[in-house]
XYZ file of C-alpha atoms in Angstrom:
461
model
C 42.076 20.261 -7.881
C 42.355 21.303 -11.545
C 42.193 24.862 -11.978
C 40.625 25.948 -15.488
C 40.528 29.490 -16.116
C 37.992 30.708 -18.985
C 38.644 33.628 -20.996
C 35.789 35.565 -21.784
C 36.616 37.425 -25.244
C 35.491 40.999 -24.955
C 31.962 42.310 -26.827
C 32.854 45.049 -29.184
C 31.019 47.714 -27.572
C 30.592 51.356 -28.415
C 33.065 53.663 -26.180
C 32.258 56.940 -27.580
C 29.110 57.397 -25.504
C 31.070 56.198 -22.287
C 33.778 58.365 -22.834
C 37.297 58.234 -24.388
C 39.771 56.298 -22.258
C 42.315 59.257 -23.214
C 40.519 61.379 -20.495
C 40.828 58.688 -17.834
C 42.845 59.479 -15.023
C 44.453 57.181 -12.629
C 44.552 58.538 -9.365
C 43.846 58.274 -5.927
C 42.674 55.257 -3.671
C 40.686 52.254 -5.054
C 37.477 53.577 -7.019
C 35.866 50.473 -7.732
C 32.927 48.422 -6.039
C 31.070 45.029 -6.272
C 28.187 43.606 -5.217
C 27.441 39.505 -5.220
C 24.427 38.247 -4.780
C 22.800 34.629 -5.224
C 19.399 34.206 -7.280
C 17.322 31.360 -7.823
C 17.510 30.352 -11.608
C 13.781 29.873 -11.919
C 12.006 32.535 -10.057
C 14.796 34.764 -10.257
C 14.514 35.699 -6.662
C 17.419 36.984 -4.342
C 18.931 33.550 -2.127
C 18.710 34.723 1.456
C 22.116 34.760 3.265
C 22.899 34.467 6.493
C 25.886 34.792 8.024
C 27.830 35.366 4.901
C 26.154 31.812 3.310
C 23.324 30.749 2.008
C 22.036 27.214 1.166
C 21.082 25.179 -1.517
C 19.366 22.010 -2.289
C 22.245 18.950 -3.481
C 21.009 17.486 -6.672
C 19.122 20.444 -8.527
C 20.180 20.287 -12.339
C 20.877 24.159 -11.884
C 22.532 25.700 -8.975
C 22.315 29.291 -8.367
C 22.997 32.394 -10.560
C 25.588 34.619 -9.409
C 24.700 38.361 -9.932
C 27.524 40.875 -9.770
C 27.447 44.245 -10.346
C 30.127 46.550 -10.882
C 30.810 50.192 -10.762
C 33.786 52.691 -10.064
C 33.305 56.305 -8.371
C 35.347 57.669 -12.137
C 36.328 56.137 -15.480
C 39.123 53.928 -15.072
C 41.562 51.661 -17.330
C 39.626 48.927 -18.959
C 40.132 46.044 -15.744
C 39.192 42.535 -15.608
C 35.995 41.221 -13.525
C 37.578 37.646 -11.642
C 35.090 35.079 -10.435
C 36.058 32.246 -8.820
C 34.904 29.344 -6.915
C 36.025 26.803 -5.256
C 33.790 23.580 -4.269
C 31.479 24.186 -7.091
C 31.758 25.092 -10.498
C 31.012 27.836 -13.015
C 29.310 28.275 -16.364
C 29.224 31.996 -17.474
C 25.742 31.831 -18.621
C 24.684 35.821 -19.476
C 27.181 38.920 -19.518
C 25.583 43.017 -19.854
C 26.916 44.607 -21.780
C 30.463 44.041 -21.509
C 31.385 39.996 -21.764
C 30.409 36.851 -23.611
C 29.611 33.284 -22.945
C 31.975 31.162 -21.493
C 32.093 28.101 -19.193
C 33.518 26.213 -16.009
C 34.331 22.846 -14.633
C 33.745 21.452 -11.115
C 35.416 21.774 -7.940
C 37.464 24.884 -8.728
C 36.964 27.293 -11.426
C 37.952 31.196 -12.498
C 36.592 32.758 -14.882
C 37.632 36.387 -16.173
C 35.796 38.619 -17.802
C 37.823 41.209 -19.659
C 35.386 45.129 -19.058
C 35.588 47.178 -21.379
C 35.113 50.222 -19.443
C 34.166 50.765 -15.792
C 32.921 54.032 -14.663
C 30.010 55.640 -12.300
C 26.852 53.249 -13.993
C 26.559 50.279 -12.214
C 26.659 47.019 -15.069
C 25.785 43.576 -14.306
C 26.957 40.135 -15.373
C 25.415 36.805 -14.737
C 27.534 33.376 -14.017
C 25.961 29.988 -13.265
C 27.254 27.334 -11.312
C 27.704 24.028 -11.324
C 26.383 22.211 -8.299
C 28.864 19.911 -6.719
C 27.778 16.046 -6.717
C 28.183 15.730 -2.938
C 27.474 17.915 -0.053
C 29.631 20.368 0.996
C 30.149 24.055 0.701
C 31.599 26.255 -2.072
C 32.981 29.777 -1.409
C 31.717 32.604 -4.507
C 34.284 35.408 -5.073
C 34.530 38.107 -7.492
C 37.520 40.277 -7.631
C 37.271 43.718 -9.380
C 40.899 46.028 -8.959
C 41.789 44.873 -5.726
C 38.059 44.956 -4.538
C 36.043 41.923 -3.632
C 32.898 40.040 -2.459
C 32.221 36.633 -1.117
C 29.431 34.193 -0.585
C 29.309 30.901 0.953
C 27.057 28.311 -0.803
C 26.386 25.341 1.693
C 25.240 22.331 -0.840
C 22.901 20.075 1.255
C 20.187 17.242 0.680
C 17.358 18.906 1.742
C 14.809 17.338 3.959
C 14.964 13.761 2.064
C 12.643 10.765 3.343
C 12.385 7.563 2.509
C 9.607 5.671 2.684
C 8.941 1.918 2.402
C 5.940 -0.414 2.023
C 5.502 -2.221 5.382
C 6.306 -5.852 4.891
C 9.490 -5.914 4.001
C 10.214 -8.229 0.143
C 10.386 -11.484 -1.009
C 14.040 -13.010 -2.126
C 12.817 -13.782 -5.774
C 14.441 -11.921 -7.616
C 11.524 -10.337 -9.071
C 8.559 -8.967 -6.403
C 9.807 -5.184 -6.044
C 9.715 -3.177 -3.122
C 8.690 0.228 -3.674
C 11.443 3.124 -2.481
C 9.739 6.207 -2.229
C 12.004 9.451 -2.107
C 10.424 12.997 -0.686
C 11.900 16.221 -0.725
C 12.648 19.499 -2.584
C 11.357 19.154 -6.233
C 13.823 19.336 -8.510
C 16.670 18.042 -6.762
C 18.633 14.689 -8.247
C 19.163 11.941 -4.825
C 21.163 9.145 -5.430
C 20.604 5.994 -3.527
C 22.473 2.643 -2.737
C 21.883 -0.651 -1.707
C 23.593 -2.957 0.401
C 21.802 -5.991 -0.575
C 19.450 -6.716 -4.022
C 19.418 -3.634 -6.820
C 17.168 -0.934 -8.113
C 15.296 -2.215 -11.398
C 15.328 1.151 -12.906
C 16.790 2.175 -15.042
C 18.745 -1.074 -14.946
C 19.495 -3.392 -12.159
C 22.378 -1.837 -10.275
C 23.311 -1.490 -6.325
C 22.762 2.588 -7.394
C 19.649 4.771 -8.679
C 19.608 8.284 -9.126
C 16.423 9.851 -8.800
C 15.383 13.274 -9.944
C 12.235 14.230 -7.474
C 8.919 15.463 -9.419
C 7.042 18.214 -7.857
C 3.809 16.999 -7.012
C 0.853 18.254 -8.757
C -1.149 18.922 -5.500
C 1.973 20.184 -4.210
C 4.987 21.765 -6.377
C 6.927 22.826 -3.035
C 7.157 18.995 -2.996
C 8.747 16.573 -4.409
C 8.723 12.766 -5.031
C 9.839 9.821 -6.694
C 9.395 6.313 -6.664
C 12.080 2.923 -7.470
C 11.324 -0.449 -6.983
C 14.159 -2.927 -5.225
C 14.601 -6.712 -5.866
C 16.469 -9.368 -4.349
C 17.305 -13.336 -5.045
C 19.035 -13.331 -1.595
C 17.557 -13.539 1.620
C 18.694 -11.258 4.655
C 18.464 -7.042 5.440
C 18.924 -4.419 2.735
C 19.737 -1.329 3.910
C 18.824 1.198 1.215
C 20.846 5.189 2.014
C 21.373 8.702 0.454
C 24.558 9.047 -0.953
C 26.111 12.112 0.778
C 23.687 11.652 3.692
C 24.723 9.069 5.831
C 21.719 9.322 8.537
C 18.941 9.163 5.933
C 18.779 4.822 5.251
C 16.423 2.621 5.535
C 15.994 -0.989 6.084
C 14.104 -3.962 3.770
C 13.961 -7.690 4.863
C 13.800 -9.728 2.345
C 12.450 -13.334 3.265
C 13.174 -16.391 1.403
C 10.766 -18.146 -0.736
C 8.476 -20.276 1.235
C 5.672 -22.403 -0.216
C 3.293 -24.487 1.588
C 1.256 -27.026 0.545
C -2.255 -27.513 1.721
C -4.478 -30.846 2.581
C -6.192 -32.488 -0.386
C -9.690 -31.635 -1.239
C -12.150 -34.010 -2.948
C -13.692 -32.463 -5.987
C -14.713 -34.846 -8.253
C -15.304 -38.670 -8.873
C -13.079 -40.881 -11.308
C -14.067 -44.313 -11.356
C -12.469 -46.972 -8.560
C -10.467 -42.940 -7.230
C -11.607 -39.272 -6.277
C -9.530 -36.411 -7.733
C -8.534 -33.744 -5.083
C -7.005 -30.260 -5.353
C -3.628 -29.674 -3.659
C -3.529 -25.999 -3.573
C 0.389 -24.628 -3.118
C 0.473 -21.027 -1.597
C 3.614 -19.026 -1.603
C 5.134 -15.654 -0.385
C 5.608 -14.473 -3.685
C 3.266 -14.034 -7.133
C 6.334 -14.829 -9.437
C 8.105 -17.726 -11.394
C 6.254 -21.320 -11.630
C 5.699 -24.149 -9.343
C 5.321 -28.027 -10.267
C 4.196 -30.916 -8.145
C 5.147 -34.440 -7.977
C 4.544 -37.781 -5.975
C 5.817 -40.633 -5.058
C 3.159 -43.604 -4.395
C 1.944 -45.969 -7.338
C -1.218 -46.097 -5.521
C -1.658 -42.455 -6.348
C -1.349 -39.665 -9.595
C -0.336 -35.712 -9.646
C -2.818 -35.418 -12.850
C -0.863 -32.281 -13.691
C 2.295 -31.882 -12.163
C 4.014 -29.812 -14.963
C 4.733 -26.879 -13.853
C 2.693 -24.239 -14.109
C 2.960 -19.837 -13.574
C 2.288 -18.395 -10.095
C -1.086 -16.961 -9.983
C -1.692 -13.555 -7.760
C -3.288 -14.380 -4.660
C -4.443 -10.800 -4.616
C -4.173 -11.450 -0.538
C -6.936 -13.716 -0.417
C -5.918 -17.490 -2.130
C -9.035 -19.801 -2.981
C -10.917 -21.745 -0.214
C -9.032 -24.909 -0.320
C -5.297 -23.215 0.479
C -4.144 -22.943 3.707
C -4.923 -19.344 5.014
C -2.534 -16.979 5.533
C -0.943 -13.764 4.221
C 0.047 -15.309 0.813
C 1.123 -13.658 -2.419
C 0.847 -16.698 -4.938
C -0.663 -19.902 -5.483
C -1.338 -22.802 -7.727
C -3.744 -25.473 -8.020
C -3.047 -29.366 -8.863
C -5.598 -32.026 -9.148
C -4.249 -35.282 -7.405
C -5.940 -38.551 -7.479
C -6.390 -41.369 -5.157
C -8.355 -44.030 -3.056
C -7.417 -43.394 1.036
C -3.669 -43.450 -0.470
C -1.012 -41.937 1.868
C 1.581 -40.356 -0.560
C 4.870 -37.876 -0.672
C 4.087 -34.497 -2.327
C 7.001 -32.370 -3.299
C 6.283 -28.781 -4.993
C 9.585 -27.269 -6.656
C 9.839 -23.522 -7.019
C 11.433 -22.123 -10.242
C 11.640 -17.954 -9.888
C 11.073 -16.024 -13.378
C 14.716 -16.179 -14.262
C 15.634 -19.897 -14.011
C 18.263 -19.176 -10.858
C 16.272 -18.781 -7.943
C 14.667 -22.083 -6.594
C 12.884 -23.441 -3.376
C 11.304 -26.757 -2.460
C 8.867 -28.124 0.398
C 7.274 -31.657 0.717
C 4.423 -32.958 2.908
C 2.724 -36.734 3.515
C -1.059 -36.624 2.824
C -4.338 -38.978 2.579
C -6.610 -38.758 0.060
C -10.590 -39.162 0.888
C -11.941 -43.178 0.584
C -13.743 -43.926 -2.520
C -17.116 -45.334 -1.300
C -18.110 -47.504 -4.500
C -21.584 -47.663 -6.247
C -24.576 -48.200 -6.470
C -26.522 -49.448 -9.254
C -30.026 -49.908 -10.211
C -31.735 -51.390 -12.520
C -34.638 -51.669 -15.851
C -35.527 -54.068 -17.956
C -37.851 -54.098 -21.533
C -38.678 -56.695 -23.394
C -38.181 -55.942 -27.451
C -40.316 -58.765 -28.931
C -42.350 -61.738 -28.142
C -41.209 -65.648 -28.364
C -38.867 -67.879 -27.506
C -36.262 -66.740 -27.388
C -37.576 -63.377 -27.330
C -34.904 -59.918 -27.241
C -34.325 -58.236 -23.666
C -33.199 -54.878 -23.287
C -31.425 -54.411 -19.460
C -30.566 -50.498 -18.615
C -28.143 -50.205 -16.158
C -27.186 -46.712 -13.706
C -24.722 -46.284 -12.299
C -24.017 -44.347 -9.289
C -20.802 -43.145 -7.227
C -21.430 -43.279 -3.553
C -21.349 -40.272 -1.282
C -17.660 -40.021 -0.033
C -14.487 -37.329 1.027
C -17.586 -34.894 1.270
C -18.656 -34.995 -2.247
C -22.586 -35.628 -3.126
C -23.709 -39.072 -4.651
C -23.649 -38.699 -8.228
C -23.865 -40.561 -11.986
C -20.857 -42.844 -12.497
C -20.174 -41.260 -15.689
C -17.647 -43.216 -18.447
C -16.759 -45.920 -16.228
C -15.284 -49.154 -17.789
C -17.369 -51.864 -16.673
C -18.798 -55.623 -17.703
C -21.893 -56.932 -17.725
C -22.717 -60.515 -16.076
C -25.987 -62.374 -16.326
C -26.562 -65.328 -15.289
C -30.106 -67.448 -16.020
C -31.169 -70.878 -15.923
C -31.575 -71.593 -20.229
C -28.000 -69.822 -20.908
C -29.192 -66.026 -21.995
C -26.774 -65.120 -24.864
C -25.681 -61.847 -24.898
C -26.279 -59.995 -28.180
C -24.932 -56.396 -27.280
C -23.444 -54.813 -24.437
C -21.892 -50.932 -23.436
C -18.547 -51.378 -21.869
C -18.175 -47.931 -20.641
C -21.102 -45.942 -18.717
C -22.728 -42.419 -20.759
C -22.151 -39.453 -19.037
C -25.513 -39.743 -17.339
C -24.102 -43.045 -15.673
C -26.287 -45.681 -17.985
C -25.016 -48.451 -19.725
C -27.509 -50.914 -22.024
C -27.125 -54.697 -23.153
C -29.390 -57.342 -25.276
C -29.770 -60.447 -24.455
C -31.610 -63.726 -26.158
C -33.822 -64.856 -23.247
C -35.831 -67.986 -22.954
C -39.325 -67.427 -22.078
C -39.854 -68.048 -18.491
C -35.968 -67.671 -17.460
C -35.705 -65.394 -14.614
C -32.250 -63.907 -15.268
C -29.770 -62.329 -12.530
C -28.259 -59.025 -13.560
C -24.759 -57.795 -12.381
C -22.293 -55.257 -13.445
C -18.743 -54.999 -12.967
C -16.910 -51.567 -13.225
C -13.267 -51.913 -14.058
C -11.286 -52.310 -10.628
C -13.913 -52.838 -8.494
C -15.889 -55.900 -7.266
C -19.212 -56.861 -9.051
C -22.825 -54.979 -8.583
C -26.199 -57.027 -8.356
C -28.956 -54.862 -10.359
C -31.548 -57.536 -9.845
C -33.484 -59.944 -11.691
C -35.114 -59.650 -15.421
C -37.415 -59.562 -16.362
C-alpha cells in the first residue's frame, strides 16, 4: 500500500493567553492523553464499540468522523497529533483550534497535525474517513508523545436483500426484470451479473446502487434496476463483497404460438379469419406468411407486439402471454403453412414457429329476386333487382353479399336485350339491370358472382 502522509500547516493562534512556551518545563513521565471516539456524520452521535470495534455500513458516501481530544497534565513543547489508518482512508475535515484542512487517500493514510500548544484544556480535532470499497476492517490510531488510542472499524454490507419479480424474464433483449435492493439507507451496493446486464445507467454486467430511505421508513432503504437478456439460460445476479447475498433469474427464450383461424368476415367466393400470434414477451414485431395459392396472409408485414396486459383477445390461444398480434388470413376450407417470424426491438434477436391450419368452408349464396316494369309496349323497359346474400358458414351469420363481382344472365323466349347491368353488388348486397322485353316473354333471371357457379333469381316479370 501507498502511504501518503498530509501535512497539516499550523493555524496562527494566539499563545499569550496559553502561556509562553519559555516557562514550559520538560520533566517527568509522559503528561499527555487522548481520547478516540467514532461519530456518525449526520446525527453526530457517538458509534457504539464493542470490543475495541465498532461497525459500519459498506457503501455510505461518508464513513465515520473521528473525534480526538487531546490534553497534557502541564504545558509541554509544541508536539504533533498522528492519525493513521490503515484499511480505510482519511480526509481531515474540521481541526479546533489548532490545525487546518487537509486530506487522505485509501487503504493507508497518516495524517499529522502540527499543535501548537498542549496543556491542561482538553482541544478537539475532527478527521473523516474514507470508506473502503470492499468489506473489511480498518484499524483508527492517533498518536500524541508516545501516547495512543485505537479503534477498529469493521466495514460490512449491512442487512442487503434482493428481491425479484416471480417469473423469472424473457431472452429479448428488452422485457426487464426488476432487481430490488433493501437495506441501510444511504449505503452505495454494487451488483453483478452473470448472464444479461443492468439497463441503468447503461447496459453493463455491473450497477451500483445508492439505497433511498424510504419515505414511510428512513431507517430503510431501497432501490430498484431492471435486468435484460437476448440469451436464454440462469442469471445469477450478487453483491459485490458479499458472496452469500445472489439471486437467481431464468430467462426463457422467445416462444410464440400461433392460434386456430377464426372466421370474421365474408369476402366473396372466401371468408377472412384472424390468426392471432401470442408470445412470451410484449417487445419487437412479428410478421406472418403462407404458403398455399389457394390461400392469402392479407397483412403479413410485420407489425409491433401489442401488450397482452395478461389477458390476449378471445381468439388467441389462452395462456400466460405477454404479447400478441392479429393477422387476417383468407380462404375457402384451404389447408395452408403459417410461419410467424419474430424480430426483437434491436434487429438481433429472432425466433420462428409454424403450424398447418384449415380455414372455415365458404357456403355460397343466396339470391332473391324483384322485378318492375318502367313503361308500357312492346318492347316495353324491365327493371330486375337482384340481393345478394352470403350463406351462414365457419360460424358467421348470413349476411348481404356486399361488392361482389358478378354477371347477369337472362334468358327469354323473344331474345330480351340487355340495356344496363351492375357488375359488382352495393354494399347492401343489390345489384340492378334493364332489359328490352317483349310483351308476354316470361324471362329466366340468373346471376353469376365472380368464381362461383350461377344463381337462379326466378322468372320476370
Amino acid at each position: 500500500m501507498t502511504m501518503r502522509i498530509l501535512a497539516l500547516a499550523v493555524l496562527a493562534a494566539s499563545v499569550a493567553a496559553c502561556g509562553d512556551e519559555s516557562s514550559i518545563t520538560n520533566v517527568g513521565d509522559v503528561p499527555y492523553h487522548v481520547e478516540l471516539r467514532l461519530v456518525d456524520p449526520l446525527t453526530g452521535d457517538p458509534l457504539p464499540v464493542s470490543g475495541g470495534s465498532t461497525d459500519w455500513p459498506l457503501g455510505l458516501p461518508d464513513g465515520p468522523v473521528a473525534e480526538i481530544t487531546y490534553s497534557a497534565d502541564r504545558i509541554t513543547p509544541a508536539v504533533p497529533l498522528t492519525v493513521r489508518v490503515t484499511g480505510a482512508g482519511l480526509v481531515q475535515a474540521e481541526v479546533d483550534p489548532f490545525a487546518e484542512e487537509g486530506g487522505g487517500d485509501v487503504d493507508q493514510a497518516v495524517v499529522e497535525i502540527p499543535l501548537a500548544l498542549v496543556d491542561e484544556q482538553a482541544r478537539t480535532v475532527r478527521v473523516d474517513l474514507v470508506p473502503p470499497t470492499r468489506p473489511g476492517r480498518a484499524v483508527l490510531t492517533a498518536v500524541l508523545g508516545g501516547v495512543s488510542a485505537s479503534v477498529g472499524i469493521d466495514f460490512d454490507l449491512t442487512d442487503v436483500v434482493l428481491e425479484l419479480a416471480a417469473g423469472g424474464g424473457v431472452a429479448d433483449g428488452a422485457t426487464e426484470v426488476p432487481v430490488t435492493v433493501r437495506g441501510a439507507p444511504r449505503q452505495v451496493v454494487e451488483l453483478e451479473t452473470s448472464l444479461g446486464s443492468f439497463v441503468a445507467p447503461g447496459f453493463t454486467t455491473t450497477a451500483s446502487l445508492v439505497l433511498q430511505p424510504d419515505p414511510d421508513d428512513e431507517t430503510a432503504g431501497l432501490a430498484q434496476v431492471g435486468l435484460v437478456s437476448d440469451t436464454e439460460g440462469a442469471a445469477v445476479v450478487s453483491v459485490v463483497g458479499a458472496a452469500t447475498t445472489w439471486a437467481r433469474v431464468d430467462f426463457a427464450e422467445v416462444r410464440l404460438v400461433i392460434g386456430s383461424p377464426a372466421a370474421v368476415a365474408f369476402e366473396p367466393g372466401r371468408l377472412i379469419h384472424d390468426v392471432c400470434v401470442v408470445l412470451n414477451t410484449a417487445r419487437g414485431t412479428v410478421g406472418l406468411a403462407n404458403t398455399s395459392a389457394d390461400a392469402e396472409v392479407l397483412d403479413g408485414d410485420a407489425v409491433p407486439v401489442l401488450d397482452a396486459d395478461g389477458a390476449p383477445p378471445p381468439d388467441c390461444p389462452a395462456g400466460d402471454f405477454a404479447g400478441y398480434a392479429v393477422f387476417r388470413w383468407a380462404a375457402d376450407g384451404t389447408t395452408d403453412n403459417l410461419t410467424a417470424d419474430w424480430t426483437g426491438p434491436d434487429g438481433a434477436g429472432t425466433a420462428t414457429v409454424s403450424r398447418r391450419v384449415t380455414g372455415a368452408v365458404f357456403a355460397g349464396y343466396d339470391g332473391a329476386l324483384d322485378s318492375t316494369a318502367l313503361d308500357a309496349g312492346d318492347p316495353f323497359l324491365l327493371l330486375l333487382e337482384a340481393e345478394l346474400t352470403y350463406r351462414a358458414a365457419g360460424g358467421l351469420a348470413a349476411q348481404p353479399a356486399a361488392n361482389v363481382p358478378l354477371e347477369f344472365l337472362v334468358v327469354g323466349a323473344a331474345d330480351p336485350e340487355e340495356v344496363f347491368a351492375d357488375t359488382r353488388t352495393s354494399a347492401d348486397g343489390r345489384a340492378s339491370a334493364v332489359y328490352s322485353v317483349a310483351a308476354g316473354d316470361e324471362l329466366q333471371v340468373f346471376v353469376q358472382p365472380d368464381g362461383w357457379s350461377s344463381i337462379r333469381l326466378g322468372s320476370a316479370p
